[in-house]
Amino acid sequence: MKRRRPTVPISEWKLATHLEATHEIQNQKGVPAYGCDCEWCFIWKHCLKDVLPEELQGQLTRVGVELEHPTDVYKFSDNENGSSIRVVYHSVGKILEGPNHWKRTDIGAMLMYSTIRENPYLSLVVFPQSQSLDEAPVLKNTSAGELVRIDFRLAIPNEVTKSNVPDLA
């Protein structure tokens, strides 16, 4: 796999990334957030620099991810303090090491996110896209590696939204 960086960290994971192939799948037509102008895609673009730690932003950029163009973004809950969202990115390469992302329970396998920060909440899981049923970019050059899913669950506090997002009206 040419043009692969041997060990690029993303939190607790280490990835070998094929940069050219990763750039080819970014903002790909057909994925859920492609060209999306919904409320949460708009909010994410305005708030990501305040809710993702600078070190994590650098790590994602280093593996070739375009921060303003995730594969998917959606809100799954909210309360009086803010909203909880899921943000998904993809890279091409191979996971070299990291925590186990599956836990077996009485009701079956559960995807296990690693908590990066408690307040505002931020968690992450990195795993092969082949183990997910969710939509993903199409990888044409399979010799470049496998599709790697970088999946966040995080809280965006109301004050971050209010101070970063221009009026939607």
CSV table of N, CA, C and O in Angstrom, one decimal, residues 75-149:
chain,number,residue,atom,x,y,z
A,75,LYS,N,-28.8,14.4,14.7
A,75,LYS,CA,-29.1,14.6,16.1
A,75,LYS,C,-29.9,13.3,16.5
A,75,LYS,O,-30.8,12.9,15.8
A,76,PHE,N,-29.5,12.8,17.7
A,76,PHE,CA,-30.3,11.6,18.2
A,76,PHE,C,-31.0,11.9,19.5
A,76,PHE,O,-31.8,11.2,20.0
A,77,SER,N,-30.6,13.1,20.2
A,77,SER,CA,-31.4,13.5,21.4
A,77,SER,C,-31.0,14.9,21.7
A,77,SER,O,-30.0,15.4,21.2
A,78,ASP,N,-31.8,15.5,22.6
A,78,ASP,CA,-31.5,16.8,23.1
A,78,ASP,C,-32.1,17.0,24.5
A,78,ASP,O,-33.0,16.2,24.9
A,79,ASN,N,-31.6,18.0,25.2
A,79,ASN,CA,-32.1,18.3,26.6
A,79,ASN,C,-32.0,19.8,26.7
A,79,ASN,O,-31.6,20.5,25.8
A,80,GLU,N,-32.2,20.3,28.0
A,80,GLU,CA,-32.1,21.7,28.2
A,80,GLU,C,-30.7,22.3,28.0
A,80,GLU,O,-30.5,23.5,27.8
A,81,ASN,N,-29.7,21.4,28.1
A,81,ASN,CA,-28.3,21.9,27.9
A,81,ASN,C,-27.8,21.9,26.5
A,81,ASN,O,-26.8,22.6,26.2
A,82,GLY,N,-28.4,21.1,25.6
A,82,GLY,CA,-27.9,21.1,24.3
A,82,GLY,C,-28.4,19.8,23.5
A,82,GLY,O,-29.4,19.2,23.9
A,83,SER,N,-27.7,19.5,22.5
A,83,SER,CA,-28.1,18.4,21.6
A,83,SER,C,-27.0,17.3,21.5
A,83,SER,O,-25.8,17.7,21.6
A,84,SER,N,-27.4,16.1,21.4
A,84,SER,CA,-26.4,15.0,21.2
A,84,SER,C,-26.5,14.6,19.7
A,84,SER,O,-27.6,14.4,19.2
A,85,ILE,N,-25.3,14.5,19.1
A,85,ILE,CA,-25.3,14.2,17.7
A,85,ILE,C,-24.3,13.0,17.4
A,85,ILE,O,-23.5,12.7,18.2
A,86,ARG,N,-24.5,12.5,16.2
A,86,ARG,CA,-23.5,11.5,15.7
A,86,ARG,C,-22.9,12.0,14.5
A,86,ARG,O,-23.6,12.6,13.6
A,87,VAL,N,-21.6,11.9,14.4
A,87,VAL,CA,-20.9,12.4,13.2
A,87,VAL,C,-19.9,11.2,12.7
A,87,VAL,O,-19.2,10.7,13.5
A,88,VAL,N,-20.0,10.9,11.4
A,88,VAL,CA,-19.2,9.8,10.9
A,88,VAL,C,-18.3,10.3,9.8
A,88,VAL,O,-18.8,11.1,8.9
A,89,TYR,N,-17.1,9.8,9.8
A,89,TYR,CA,-16.1,10.1,8.7
A,89,TYR,C,-15.6,8.7,8.3
A,89,TYR,O,-15.8,7.7,9.0
A,90,HIS,N,-14.9,8.7,7.1
A,90,HIS,CA,-14.3,7.5,6.6
A,90,HIS,C,-12.9,7.8,6.1
A,90,HIS,O,-12.6,8.9,5.7
A,91,SER,N,-12.0,6.9,6.3
A,91,SER,CA,-10.7,6.9,5.8
A,91,SER,C,-10.4,5.6,5.1
A,91,SER,O,-11.2,4.6,5.2
A,92,VAL,N,-9.3,5.5,4.3
A,92,VAL,CA,-8.9,4.3,3.6
A,92,VAL,C,-7.6,3.8,4.2
A,92,VAL,O,-6.7,4.6,4.2
A,93,GLY,N,-7.5,2.6,4.6
A,93,GLY,CA,-6.2,2.0,5.1
A,93,GLY,C,-6.5,0.8,5.9
A,93,GLY,O,-7.2,-0.1,5.5
A,94,LYS,N,-5.8,0.8,7.1
A,94,LYS,CA,-6.0,-0.3,8.0
A,94,LYS,C,-5.8,0.1,9.4
A,94,LYS,O,-5.0,1.0,9.7
A,95,ILE,N,-6.6,-0.5,10.3
A,95,ILE,CA,-6.5,-0.2,11.7
A,95,ILE,C,-5.3,-1.1,12.2
A,95,ILE,O,-5.4,-2.3,12.1
A,96,LEU,N,-4.3,-0.5,12.7
A,96,LEU,CA,-3.1,-1.2,13.2
A,96,LEU,C,-3.3,-1.6,14.7
A,96,LEU,O,-2.8,-2.7,15.1
A,97,GLU,N,-3.9,-0.8,15.5
A,97,GLU,CA,-4.2,-1.1,16.9
A,97,GLU,C,-5.3,-0.2,17.4
A,97,GLU,O,-5.5,0.9,16.9
A,98,GLY,N,-5.8,-0.6,18.5
A,98,GLY,CA,-6.9,0.2,19.2
A,98,GLY,C,-7.7,-0.7,20.0
A,98,GLY,O,-7.7,-2.0,20.0
A,99,PRO,N,-8.6,-0.1,20.9
A,99,PRO,CA,-9.5,-0.9,21.7
A,99,PRO,C,-10.5,-1.7,20.9
A,99,PRO,O,-10.8,-1.4,19.8
A,100,ASN,N,-10.9,-2.8,21.5
A,100,ASN,CA,-11.9,-3.7,20.9
A,100,ASN,C,-13.2,-2.8,20.8
A,100,ASN,O,-13.7,-2.2,21.8
A,101,HIS,N,-13.8,-2.9,19.7
A,101,HIS,CA,-15.0,-2.0,19.4
A,101,HIS,C,-16.3,-2.8,19.6
A,101,HIS,O,-17.4,-2.2,19.5
A,102,TRP,N,-16.3,-4.1,19.9
A,102,TRP,CA,-17.5,-4.9,20.1
A,102,TRP,C,-17.4,-5.5,21.5
A,102,TRP,O,-16.4,-5.9,21.9
A,103,LYS,N,-18.6,-5.5,22.1
A,103,LYS,CA,-18.7,-6.2,23.4
A,103,LYS,C,-19.9,-7.2,23.3
A,103,LYS,O,-21.0,-6.8,22.8
A,104,ARG,N,-19.7,-8.4,23.7
A,104,ARG,CA,-20.8,-9.4,23.6
A,104,ARG,C,-21.6,-9.3,24.9
A,104,ARG,O,-21.1,-9.2,26.0
A,105,THR,N,-22.9,-9.2,24.8
A,105,THR,CA,-23.8,-9.2,25.9
A,105,THR,C,-24.9,-10.2,25.7
A,105,THR,O,-24.9,-10.9,24.7
A,106,ASP,N,-25.8,-10.3,26.7
A,106,ASP,CA,-26.9,-11.3,26.6
A,106,ASP,C,-27.8,-11.0,25.4
A,106,ASP,O,-28.4,-12.0,24.9
A,107,ILE,N,-27.9,-9.8,25.0
A,107,ILE,CA,-28.8,-9.5,23.9
A,107,ILE,C,-28.0,-9.4,22.5
A,107,ILE,O,-28.6,-9.1,21.5
A,108,GLY,N,-26.7,-9.7,22.5
A,108,GLY,CA,-26.0,-9.7,21.3
A,108,GLY,C,-24.8,-8.8,21.4
A,108,GLY,O,-24.4,-8.3,22.5
A,109,ALA,N,-24.2,-8.5,20.2
A,109,ALA,CA,-23.0,-7.6,20.2
A,109,ALA,C,-23.4,-6.2,20.2
A,109,ALA,O,-24.3,-5.8,19.6
A,110,MET,N,-22.6,-5.4,21.0
A,110,MET,CA,-22.8,-4.0,21.1
A,110,MET,C,-21.6,-3.2,20.7
A,110,MET,O,-20.5,-3.6,21.1
A,111,LEU,N,-21.7,-2.2,20.0
A,111,LEU,CA,-20.6,-1.3,19.6
A,111,LEU,C,-20.2,-0.5,20.8
A,111,LEU,O,-21.0,0.2,21.4
A,112,MET,N,-18.9,-0.5,21.1
A,112,MET,CA,-18.4,0.2,22.3
A,112,MET,C,-17.6,1.4,21.9
A,112,MET,O,-16.6,1.4,21.3
A,113,TYR,N,-18.1,2.6,22.3
A,113,TYR,CA,-17.5,3.9,22.0
A,113,TYR,C,-16.5,4.1,23.2
A,113,TYR,O,-16.8,3.8,24.4
A,114,SER,N,-15.4,4.7,22.9
A,114,SER,CA,-14.4,5.1,24.0
A,114,SER,C,-14.7,6.6,24.3
A,114,SER,O,-14.7,7.4,23.4
A,115,THR,N,-14.9,6.9,25.6
A,115,THR,CA,-15.2,8.2,26.0
A,115,THR,C,-13.8,9.0,26.0
A,115,THR,O,-12.8,8.6,26.6
A,116,ILE,N,-13.9,10.1,25.3
A,116,ILE,CA,-12.7,11.0,25.2
A,116,ILE,C,-12.8,12.1,26.2
A,116,ILE,O,-11.8,12.5,26.8
A,117,ARG,N,-14.0,12.6,26.4
A,117,ARG,CA,-14.3,13.7,27.3
A,117,ARG,C,-15.7,13.6,27.9
A,117,ARG,O,-16.6,13.2,27.1
A,118,GLU,N,-15.8,13.8,29.2
A,118,GLU,CA,-17.1,13.8,29.8
A,118,GLU,C,-18.0,15.0,29.6
A,118,GLU,O,-19.2,14.9,29.4
A,119,ASN,N,-17.4,16.2,29.6
A,119,ASN,CA,-18.2,17.4,29.5
A,119,ASN,C,-17.5,18.5,28.6
A,119,ASN,O,-16.4,18.9,29.0
A,120,PRO,N,-18.1,18.9,27.5
A,120,PRO,CA,-19.2,18.3,26.9
A,120,PRO,C,-18.8,16.9,26.4
A,120,PRO,O,-17.7,16.7,25.9
A,121,TYR,N,-19.8,16.0,26.4
A,121,TYR,CA,-19.5,14.6,26.1
A,121,TYR,C,-19.0,14.4,24.7
A,121,TYR,O,-19.5,15.0,23.8
A,122,LEU,N,-18.0,13.5,24.6
A,122,LEU,CA,-17.4,13.2,23.3
A,122,LEU,C,-16.9,11.8,23.4
A,122,LEU,O,-16.1,11.5,24.3
A,123,SER,N,-17.4,10.9,22.5
A,123,SER,CA,-16.9,9.5,22.4
A,123,SER,C,-16.6,9.2,21.0
A,123,SER,O,-17.1,9.8,20.0
A,124,LEU,N,-15.8,8.1,20.8
A,124,LEU,CA,-15.4,7.7,19.5
A,124,LEU,C,-15.2,6.2,19.4
A,124,LEU,O,-14.9,5.6,20.4
A,125,VAL,N,-15.5,5.7,18.2
A,125,VAL,CA,-15.1,4.3,17.9
A,125,VAL,C,-14.6,4.3,16.5
A,125,VAL,O,-15.1,5.0,15.6
A,126,VAL,N,-13.6,3.5,16.3
A,126,VAL,CA,-13.0,3.4,14.9
A,126,VAL,C,-13.0,1.9,14.6
A,126,VAL,O,-12.5,1.1,15.4
A,127,PHE,N,-13.6,1.5,13.5
A,127,PHE,CA,-13.7,0.1,13.1
A,127,PHE,C,-13.8,-0.1,11.6
A,127,PHE,O,-14.2,0.9,10.9
A,128,PRO,N,-13.6,-1.3,11.1
A,128,PRO,CA,-13.8,-1.5,9.7
A,128,PRO,C,-15.2,-1.3,9.2
A,128,PRO,O,-16.2,-1.7,9.9
A,129,GLN,N,-15.4,-0.5,8.2
A,129,GLN,CA,-16.8,-0.3,7.6
A,129,GLN,C,-17.5,-1.6,7.3
A,129,GLN,O,-18.7,-1.7,7.4
A,130,SER,N,-16.7,-2.6,7.0
A,130,SER,CA,-17.3,-3.9,6.6
A,130,SER,C,-18.1,-4.5,7.8
A,130,SER,O,-19.0,-5.3,7.5
A,131,GLN,N,-17.9,-4.0,9.0
A,131,GLN,CA,-18.7,-4.4,10.1
A,131,GLN,C,-19.9,-3.5,10.5
A,131,GLN,O,-20.5,-3.7,11.5
A,132,SER,N,-20.2,-2.6,9.6
A,132,SER,CA,-21.3,-1.7,9.8
A,132,SER,C,-22.4,-1.9,8.7
A,132,SER,O,-22.0,-2.1,7.5
A,133,LEU,N,-23.6,-1.7,9.0
A,133,LEU,CA,-24.7,-1.7,8.0
A,133,LEU,C,-25.0,-0.3,7.5
A,133,LEU,O,-25.8,-0.2,6.6
A,134,ASP,N,-24.4,0.7,8.2
A,134,ASP,CA,-24.7,2.1,7.8
A,134,ASP,C,-24.1,2.4,6.4
A,134,ASP,O,-23.1,1.8,6.0
A,135,GLU,N,-24.6,3.4,5.8
A,135,GLU,CA,-24.1,3.8,4.5
A,135,GLU,C,-22.7,4.4,4.6
A,135,GLU,O,-22.3,4.9,5.6
A,136,ALA,N,-22.0,4.2,3.5
A,136,ALA,CA,-20.6,4.6,3.4
A,136,ALA,C,-20.2,5.0,2.0
A,136,ALA,O,-20.9,4.6,1.1
A,137,PRO,N,-19.1,5.7,1.8
A,137,PRO,CA,-18.6,6.0,0.5
A,137,PRO,C,-18.2,4.7,-0.2
A,137,PRO,O,-18.0,3.6,0.4
A,138,VAL,N,-18.2,4.7,-1.5
A,138,VAL,CA,-17.8,3.6,-2.3
A,138,VAL,C,-16.3,3.6,-2.5
A,138,VAL,O,-15.7,4.6,-3.0
A,139,LEU,N,-15.6,2.6,-2.2
A,139,LEU,CA,-14.2,2.5,-2.3
A,139,LEU,C,-13.9,1.7,-3.6
A,139,LEU,O,-14.2,0.5,-3.7
A,140,LYS,N,-13.4,2.4,-4.6
A,140,LYS,CA,-13.1,1.7,-5.9
A,140,LYS,C,-11.8,1.0,-5.9
A,140,LYS,O,-11.6,0.0,-6.5
A,141,ASN,N,-10.8,1.6,-5.3
A,141,ASN,CA,-9.4,1.0,-5.3
A,141,ASN,C,-9.2,0.2,-4.0
A,141,ASN,O,-8.7,0.6,-3.0
A,142,THR,N,-9.7,-1.1,-4.0
A,142,THR,CA,-9.6,-1.9,-2.8
A,142,THR,C,-8.2,-2.3,-2.5
A,142,THR,O,-7.9,-2.8,-1.4
A,143,SER,N,-7.2,-2.2,-3.4
A,143,SER,CA,-5.8,-2.5,-3.1
A,143,SER,C,-5.2,-1.4,-2.2
A,143,SER,O,-4.2,-1.6,-1.7
A,144,ALA,N,-5.9,-0.3,-2.0
A,144,ALA,CA,-5.4,0.8,-1.2
A,144,ALA,C,-5.7,0.5,0.3
A,144,ALA,O,-5.1,1.1,1.2
A,145,GLY,N,-6.5,-0.5,0.6
A,145,GLY,CA,-6.8,-0.9,2.0
A,145,GLY,C,-8.3,-1.0,2.1
A,145,GLY,O,-9.0,-1.1,1.1
A,146,GLU,N,-8.8,-1.0,3.3
A,146,GLU,CA,-10.2,-1.1,3.6
A,146,GLU,C,-10.8,0.2,4.0
A,146,GLU,O,-10.0,1.1,4.4
A,147,LEU,N,-12.1,0.3,3.9
A,147,LEU,CA,-12.8,1.5,4.4
A,147,LEU,C,-12.8,1.5,5.9
A,147,LEU,O,-13.2,0.4,6.5
A,148,VAL,N,-12.4,2.5,6.6
A,148,VAL,CA,-12.3,2.6,8.0
A,148,VAL,C,-13.4,3.6,8.5
A,148,VAL,O,-13.3,4.8,8.0
A,149,ARG,N,-14.2,3.3,9.4
A,149,ARG,CA,-15.3,4.1,9.9
A,149,ARG,C,-14.8,4.8,11.2
A,149,ARG,O,-14.3,4.2,12.1
